[in-house]
mmCIF file of C-alpha atoms in Angstrom:
data_model
loop_
_atom_site.group_PDB
_atom_site.id
_atom_site.type_symbol
_atom_site.label_atom_id
_atom_site.label_comp_id
_atom_site.label_asym_id
_atom_site.label_seq_id
_atom_site.Cartn_x
_atom_site.Cartn_y
_atom_site.Cartn_z
ATOM 1 C CA MET A 699 25.849 -78.006 -47.913
ATOM 2 C CA ILE A 700 24.158 -76.449 -50.097
ATOM 3 C CA LEU A 701 21.183 -77.499 -48.164
ATOM 4 C CA TYR A 702 22.341 -75.944 -44.444
ATOM 5 C CA VAL A 703 23.122 -73.411 -45.889
ATOM 6 C CA LEU A 704 19.888 -72.704 -47.283
ATOM 7 C CA ILE A 705 18.234 -73.861 -44.088
ATOM 8 C CA TYR A 706 20.124 -71.557 -41.840
ATOM 9 C CA LEU A 707 18.543 -68.946 -44.222
ATOM 10 C CA VAL A 708 15.285 -70.287 -43.469
ATOM 11 C CA ILE A 709 15.906 -70.142 -39.420
ATOM 12 C CA ILE A 710 17.613 -66.947 -39.750
ATOM 13 C CA VAL A 711 14.497 -65.010 -41.978
ATOM 14 C CA GLY A 712 12.159 -66.697 -39.173
ATOM 15 C CA VAL A 713 14.311 -65.768 -36.986
ATOM 16 C CA VAL A 714 15.248 -61.734 -37.934
ATOM 17 C CA GLY A 715 10.863 -61.921 -38.606
ATOM 18 C CA ALA A 716 10.006 -62.419 -35.316
ATOM 19 C CA VAL A 717 12.174 -59.595 -33.510
ATOM 20 C CA ILE A 718 11.430 -57.030 -36.111
ATOM 21 C CA SER A 719 8.223 -57.328 -36.476
ATOM 22 C CA LYS A 720 5.651 -55.394 -35.258
ATOM 23 C CA LYS A 721 3.398 -57.047 -34.283
ATOM 24 C CA LEU A 722 2.845 -59.539 -32.314
ATOM 25 C CA LEU A 723 1.308 -62.410 -33.942
ATOM 26 C CA ASN A 724 3.229 -62.015 -37.121
ATOM 27 C CA SER A 725 6.339 -62.243 -34.269
ATOM 28 C CA ALA A 726 4.863 -65.668 -33.234
ATOM 29 C CA ILE A 727 3.809 -66.685 -36.625
ATOM 30 C CA MET A 728 7.543 -66.640 -37.706
ATOM 31 C CA LEU A 729 8.951 -68.041 -34.525
ATOM 32 C CA ALA A 730 7.029 -71.110 -35.942
ATOM 33 C CA ILE A 731 8.691 -70.548 -39.581
ATOM 34 C CA ALA A 732 12.205 -70.766 -37.047
ATOM 35 C CA SER A 733 10.960 -73.975 -35.461
ATOM 36 C CA ILE A 734 9.977 -75.848 -38.475
ATOM 37 C CA GLY A 735 13.849 -74.485 -39.869
ATOM 38 C CA ILE A 736 15.089 -76.154 -37.169
ATOM 39 C CA SER A 737 13.126 -79.114 -37.003
ATOM 40 C CA LEU A 738 14.289 -79.816 -40.982
ATOM 41 C CA LEU A 739 17.983 -79.073 -39.391
ATOM 42 C CA LEU A 740 17.571 -81.768 -36.456
ATOM 43 C CA PHE A 741 16.829 -84.340 -39.587
ATOM 44 C CA GLY A 742 19.648 -83.724 -41.601
ATOM 45 C CA TYR A 743 21.727 -84.286 -38.441
ATOM 46 C CA SER A 744 20.207 -87.777 -37.790
ATOM 47 C CA ALA A 745 18.015 -86.872 -34.979
ATOM 48 C CA PRO A 746 14.886 -87.580 -35.736
ATOM 49 C CA TRP A 747 13.701 -87.661 -32.263
ATOM 50 C CA ALA A 748 14.574 -84.444 -31.226
ATOM 51 C CA ALA A 749 12.980 -83.232 -34.235
ATOM 52 C CA VAL A 750 10.040 -84.443 -33.581
ATOM 53 C CA PHE A 751 9.632 -82.710 -30.585
ATOM 54 C CA GLU A 752 10.466 -79.492 -32.154
ATOM 55 C CA LEU A 753 8.204 -79.351 -34.520
ATOM 56 C CA SER A 754 5.812 -80.554 -32.098
ATOM 57 C CA VAL A 755 5.897 -78.750 -29.286
ATOM 58 C CA CYS A 756 8.369 -75.361 -30.377
ATOM 59 C CA ALA A 757 6.029 -75.770 -33.514
ATOM 60 C CA GLY A 758 3.002 -76.509 -32.721
ATOM 61 C CA LEU A 759 2.121 -75.937 -29.064
ATOM 62 C CA ILE A 760 4.357 -73.016 -28.031
ATOM 63 C CA THR A 761 3.268 -71.291 -31.238
ATOM 64 C CA VAL A 762 -0.387 -71.869 -29.907
ATOM 65 C CA LEU A 763 0.208 -70.839 -26.988
ATOM 66 C CA PHE A 764 1.675 -67.534 -28.183
ATOM 67 C CA ILE A 765 -1.644 -67.088 -30.544
ATOM 68 C CA SER A 766 -3.738 -67.458 -27.768
ATOM 69 C CA ALA A 767 -1.874 -65.162 -25.246
ATOM 70 C CA VAL A 768 -2.123 -62.960 -28.119
ATOM 71 C CA SER A 769 -5.243 -63.198 -28.494
ATOM 72 C CA LEU A 770 -5.948 -62.309 -24.877
ATOM 73 C CA VAL A 771 -4.020 -59.172 -24.694
ATOM 74 C CA LYS A 772 -5.196 -57.162 -28.485
ATOM 75 C CA ASN A 773 -4.586 -54.295 -28.375
ATOM 76 C CA GLU A 774 -1.268 -53.689 -26.399
ATOM 77 C CA GLU A 775 0.649 -54.086 -30.019
ATOM 78 C CA ASP A 776 3.337 -50.761 -30.279
ATOM 79 C CA THR A 777 2.999 -48.954 -26.788
ATOM 80 C CA THR A 778 6.078 -49.589 -25.756
ATOM 81 C CA LYS A 779 9.496 -47.488 -27.757
ATOM 82 C CA GLU A 780 12.161 -48.786 -27.930
ATOM 83 C CA LYS A 781 15.983 -47.541 -27.537
ATOM 84 C CA GLN A 782 17.441 -49.459 -30.533
ATOM 85 C CA ILE A 783 20.085 -46.825 -31.369
ATOM 86 C CA LYS A 784 21.852 -47.399 -28.022
ATOM 87 C CA TYR A 785 22.417 -51.355 -28.714
ATOM 88 C CA SER A 786 23.868 -51.188 -31.712
ATOM 89 C CA ILE A 787 27.324 -51.867 -30.091
ATOM 90 C CA PHE A 788 25.675 -55.798 -30.973
ATOM 91 C CA PRO A 789 27.081 -56.595 -34.330
ATOM 92 C CA LEU A 790 30.468 -55.602 -33.290
ATOM 93 C CA ILE A 791 30.384 -58.116 -30.327
ATOM 94 C CA MET A 792 28.104 -60.864 -32.220
ATOM 95 C CA SER A 793 31.156 -60.246 -34.909
ATOM 96 C CA ALA A 794 33.946 -61.153 -32.315
ATOM 97 C CA VAL A 795 32.552 -63.736 -31.279
ATOM 98 C CA VAL A 796 32.232 -65.516 -34.328
ATOM 99 C CA ILE A 797 35.661 -65.012 -35.169
ATOM 100 C CA LEU A 798 37.132 -65.698 -31.548
ATOM 101 C CA SER A 799 35.049 -69.334 -31.552
ATOM 102 C CA SER A 800 35.461 -70.030 -34.747
ATOM 103 C CA ILE A 801 39.577 -70.656 -33.868
ATOM 104 C CA PHE A 802 39.089 -71.884 -30.357
ATOM 105 C CA ILE A 803 35.883 -73.636 -30.305
ATOM 106 C CA PRO A 804 36.609 -76.194 -32.843
ATOM 107 C CA GLU A 805 39.607 -77.923 -30.800
ATOM 108 C CA TYR A 806 37.699 -77.638 -27.568
ATOM 109 C CA PHE A 807 35.861 -79.957 -28.591
ATOM 110 C CA GLU A 808 38.353 -82.485 -30.456
ATOM 111 C CA LYS A 809 38.680 -82.649 -26.446
ATOM 112 C CA LEU A 810 35.537 -82.767 -25.087
ATOM 113 C CA SER A 811 34.750 -85.971 -27.366
ATOM 114 C CA SER A 812 37.203 -88.370 -25.362
ATOM 115 C CA TYR A 813 34.821 -86.971 -21.900
ATOM 116 C CA ALA A 814 31.298 -87.316 -23.052
ATOM 117 C CA ASN A 815 31.489 -90.464 -24.358
ATOM 118 C CA THR A 816 28.164 -93.280 -24.554
ATOM 119 C CA THR A 817 29.683 -95.485 -27.146
ATOM 120 C CA GLN A 818 29.110 -99.206 -25.971
ATOM 121 C CA ASN A 819 31.912 -102.695 -27.120
ATOM 122 C CA GLY A 820 32.509 -100.113 -30.043
ATOM 123 C CA ASN A 821 29.013 -99.660 -31.011
ATOM 124 C CA GLU A 822 26.646 -95.390 -30.299
ATOM 125 C CA LEU A 823 23.649 -96.671 -27.283
ATOM 126 C CA LYS A 824 20.808 -95.912 -28.738
ATOM 127 C CA ILE A 825 18.470 -92.827 -27.178
ATOM 128 C CA GLY A 826 16.184 -95.712 -25.182
ATOM 129 C CA ASP A 827 19.561 -96.230 -22.931
ATOM 130 C CA ILE A 828 20.434 -92.902 -22.895
ATOM 131 C CA ILE A 829 17.259 -91.463 -21.286
ATOM 132 C CA TRP A 830 16.462 -94.463 -19.154
ATOM 133 C CA SER A 831 19.506 -95.874 -17.830
ATOM 134 C CA ILE A 832 21.964 -92.979 -18.005
ATOM 135 C CA ARG A 833 20.500 -89.911 -17.825
ATOM 136 C CA GLY A 834 16.902 -91.592 -15.605
ATOM 137 C CA ILE A 835 17.388 -88.429 -13.448
ATOM 138 C CA ASP A 836 16.224 -85.923 -16.052
ATOM 139 C CA VAL A 837 13.038 -88.308 -16.724
ATOM 140 C CA ILE A 838 12.331 -86.941 -13.024
ATOM 141 C CA ALA A 839 12.793 -83.460 -12.919
ATOM 142 C CA GLN A 840 10.828 -83.338 -16.448
ATOM 143 C CA ILE A 841 7.629 -85.087 -14.790
ATOM 144 C CA MET A 842 8.817 -82.550 -11.146
ATOM 145 C CA LEU A 843 8.877 -79.573 -14.112
ATOM 146 C CA LEU A 844 5.653 -80.087 -15.315
ATOM 147 C CA ALA A 845 3.973 -80.187 -12.329
ATOM 148 C CA GLY A 846 5.453 -77.458 -11.096
ATOM 149 C CA GLY A 847 4.518 -75.378 -14.283
ATOM 150 C CA VAL A 848 0.583 -77.855 -13.820
ATOM 151 C CA PHE A 849 0.111 -76.397 -10.471
ATOM 152 C CA ALA A 850 1.838 -72.444 -10.965
ATOM 153 C CA ILE A 851 -0.828 -71.984 -13.409
ATOM 154 C CA LYS A 852 -3.614 -73.207 -11.449
ATOM 155 C CA HIS A 853 -2.711 -71.070 -9.098
ATOM 156 C CA ILE A 854 -2.383 -67.645 -11.247
ATOM 157 C CA PHE A 855 -6.132 -68.143 -12.395
ATOM 158 C CA SER A 856 -7.628 -69.399 -9.767
ATOM 159 C CA TYR A 857 -5.976 -66.199 -8.119
ATOM 160 C CA VAL A 858 -7.747 -63.769 -10.572
ATOM 161 C CA LYS A 859 -11.359 -66.422 -10.501
ATOM 162 C CA LYS A 860 -11.383 -65.152 -7.375
ATOM 163 C CA GLN A 861 -10.772 -61.817 -7.277
ATOM 164 C CA GLU A 862 -13.375 -61.145 -10.438
ATOM 165 C CA GLU A 863 -15.471 -62.218 -8.384
ATOM 166 C CA MET B 196 32.561 -85.634 -39.794
ATOM 167 C CA GLN B 197 31.924 -82.229 -40.117
ATOM 168 C CA ASN B 198 34.710 -80.272 -38.615
ATOM 169 C CA ILE B 199 35.141 -78.062 -41.216
ATOM 170 C CA TYR B 200 31.391 -76.771 -41.754
ATOM 171 C CA PHE B 201 32.151 -76.640 -37.354
ATOM 172 C CA PRO B 202 32.329 -72.144 -37.735
ATOM 173 C CA LEU B 203 29.609 -71.408 -40.401
ATOM 174 C CA ASP B 204 27.090 -73.428 -37.769
ATOM 175 C CA TRP B 205 29.045 -71.390 -35.444
ATOM 176 C CA PHE B 206 28.325 -68.142 -36.507
ATOM 177 C CA PHE B 207 25.072 -68.742 -37.205
ATOM 178 C CA ILE B 208 23.843 -70.020 -34.080
ATOM 179 C CA THR B 209 25.593 -66.684 -32.613
ATOM 180 C CA LEU B 210 23.480 -64.584 -35.183
ATOM 181 C CA ILE B 211 20.104 -66.770 -34.225
ATOM 182 C CA PHE B 212 21.337 -65.788 -30.189
ATOM 183 C CA PHE B 213 22.467 -62.381 -31.013
ATOM 184 C CA SER B 214 18.742 -61.501 -32.503
ATOM 185 C CA GLY B 215 17.602 -62.492 -29.443
ATOM 186 C CA ALA B 216 19.873 -61.243 -26.591
ATOM 187 C CA TYR B 217 18.727 -58.176 -28.911
ATOM 188 C CA CYS B 218 14.954 -58.814 -28.474
ATOM 189 C CA MET B 219 14.968 -59.099 -25.222
ATOM 190 C CA ILE B 220 16.851 -56.248 -23.765
ATOM 191 C CA VAL B 221 15.227 -52.903 -26.270
ATOM 192 C CA SER B 222 11.484 -55.244 -26.543
ATOM 193 C CA LYS B 223 9.491 -54.176 -23.386
ATOM 194 C CA ASN B 224 6.150 -56.065 -24.301
ATOM 195 C CA ILE B 225 6.178 -59.566 -22.083
ATOM 196 C CA ILE B 226 5.938 -61.571 -25.435
ATOM 197 C CA LYS B 227 8.329 -59.899 -27.017
ATOM 198 C CA LEU B 228 10.477 -61.142 -24.193
ATOM 199 C CA LEU B 229 9.301 -64.572 -24.085
ATOM 200 C CA ILE B 230 9.927 -65.366 -27.925
ATOM 201 C CA GLY B 231 13.479 -63.786 -27.477
ATOM 202 C CA PHE B 232 13.783 -65.874 -24.340
ATOM 203 C CA GLU B 233 12.815 -68.567 -27.185
ATOM 204 C CA ILE B 234 14.870 -67.577 -30.240
ATOM 205 C CA ILE B 235 18.393 -67.971 -27.294
ATOM 206 C CA SER B 236 17.334 -71.529 -26.791
ATOM 207 C CA LYS B 237 16.746 -72.638 -30.231
ATOM 208 C CA ALA B 238 20.203 -71.095 -30.747
ATOM 209 C CA SER B 239 21.200 -72.845 -28.260
ATOM 210 C CA ILE B 240 19.177 -76.777 -29.690
ATOM 211 C CA ILE B 241 21.353 -76.330 -32.562
ATOM 212 C CA ALA B 242 24.576 -75.368 -30.828
ATOM 213 C CA ILE B 243 23.810 -78.914 -28.890
ATOM 214 C CA ILE B 244 23.383 -80.743 -31.551
ATOM 215 C CA THR B 245 26.558 -79.683 -33.834
ATOM 216 C CA SER B 246 28.520 -80.485 -30.772
ATOM 217 C CA GLY B 247 27.586 -83.697 -30.034
ATOM 218 C CA TYR B 248 27.319 -84.423 -34.041
ATOM 219 C CA LEU B 249 31.066 -83.088 -34.458
ATOM 220 C CA ILE B 250 32.014 -85.540 -31.516
ATOM 221 C CA SER B 251 29.666 -88.073 -33.171
ATOM 222 C CA ASN B 252 27.688 -88.538 -30.411
ATOM 223 C CA ILE B 253 24.802 -87.648 -31.183
ATOM 224 C CA ASN B 254 21.840 -89.713 -28.975
ATOM 225 C CA LEU B 255 23.125 -88.020 -26.260
ATOM 226 C CA ALA B 256 22.962 -84.513 -27.954
ATOM 227 C CA GLN B 257 18.615 -85.889 -28.436
ATOM 228 C CA SER B 258 18.023 -86.749 -24.892
ATOM 229 C CA ILE B 259 18.849 -83.362 -24.657
ATOM 230 C CA ILE B 260 17.412 -81.025 -26.492
ATOM 231 C CA ILE B 261 14.302 -83.436 -25.428
ATOM 232 C CA VAL B 262 14.820 -82.026 -22.298
ATOM 233 C CA MET B 263 15.044 -78.835 -22.997
ATOM 234 C CA ILE B 264 12.330 -78.092 -24.918
ATOM 235 C CA LEU B 265 10.363 -79.535 -22.564
ATOM 236 C CA VAL B 266 12.012 -76.794 -19.326
ATOM 237 C CA GLU B 267 11.179 -74.694 -22.459
ATOM 238 C CA ALA B 268 7.289 -75.254 -23.528
ATOM 239 C CA VAL B 269 7.104 -75.002 -19.611
ATOM 240 C CA VAL B 270 9.032 -72.156 -19.094
ATOM 241 C CA ILE B 271 6.497 -70.153 -22.113
ATOM 242 C CA ALA B 272 3.315 -71.263 -20.738
ATOM 243 C CA THR B 273 3.784 -70.053 -16.983
ATOM 244 C CA GLY B 274 5.178 -67.073 -18.358
ATOM 245 C CA LEU B 275 1.941 -65.782 -20.888
ATOM 246 C CA ALA B 276 0.427 -66.995 -18.050
ATOM 247 C CA LEU B 277 0.763 -63.953 -15.902
ATOM 248 C CA VAL B 278 0.882 -61.893 -19.160
ATOM 249 C CA VAL B 279 -2.595 -62.897 -18.748
ATOM 250 C CA LYS B 280 -2.974 -62.121 -15.208
ATOM 251 C CA SER B 281 -1.378 -59.385 -15.265
ATOM 252 C CA TYR B 282 -3.351 -57.438 -18.345
ATOM 253 C CA ARG B 283 -6.576 -58.375 -16.464
ATOM 254 C CA ILE B 284 -4.802 -56.858 -13.290
ATOM 255 C CA ASN B 285 -3.160 -53.855 -14.767
ATOM 256 C CA LYS B 286 -4.804 -53.218 -18.650
ATOM 257 C CA THR B 287 -1.035 -53.144 -20.100
ATOM 258 C CA ILE B 288 1.922 -56.103 -20.548
ATOM 259 C CA ASP B 289 4.773 -53.762 -19.606
ATOM 260 C CA ILE B 290 7.722 -55.075 -18.091
ATOM 261 C CA THR B 291 8.120 -52.254 -16.019
ATOM 262 C CA LYS B 292 4.545 -52.235 -14.594
ATOM 263 C CA LEU B 293 4.898 -55.238 -13.451
ATOM 264 C CA SER B 294 5.359 -53.870 -10.297
ATOM 265 C CA ASN B 295 1.988 -53.914 -8.977
ATOM 266 C CA MET B 296 1.325 -56.992 -9.308
ATOM 267 C CA LYS B 297 0.932 -59.134 -5.347
ATOM 268 C CA GLY B 298 -0.541 -61.972 -3.284
#
């Protein structure tokens, strides 16, 4: 229990640091710290595959992407004004959501547990079986999404190159 | 089962979600907006794994999270490519000045 709260504190520190930090580079690094905390949490919930994906993609790849983008658009920090006082109602909404959800959500999930049942003869299915047989359509969607992203990025940069010529 | 701890989880999930939403609403910097999006998706990842643990169906939650992480990576990569292009054309990464992007 204490370990979980400590991991959550690491995540909260990373997230709040990423939000309030003025420098974009610091924001990206704090986001990586939050990602590492989330991957530890996933390991704690005995979800090693998701934890490894989170650690390698979110804490690794996305941080590298953010840092390279920040280095390409340098000297752009603190140029935009922020209206922070206007949104001070956020904590009130948040506390209302917390109180209401802590009352209603557990009952809802108990009701939901009968629908999302992927057990077979009393044993839970392996993650490979779930990915390839039950949610096989997701794999096709992932491939299409990756292809779409690659084509979008290729088109964006080829257009810039043509314009520079 | 983790029924007793679930409200505590939910409190942290809501805190992370609202931090991301605040970041997305307040900031005009596109990279900050993408960071806010990333934070919101992290909150949803924790929500999915917590609910999967609660209904003792952790492998289904893992498969959904893997798909979600991939979607997140593609969206961030495309968004950052757009940021770099916008910076080369407009010399700014202010979201209010993106109206010049045509073609």
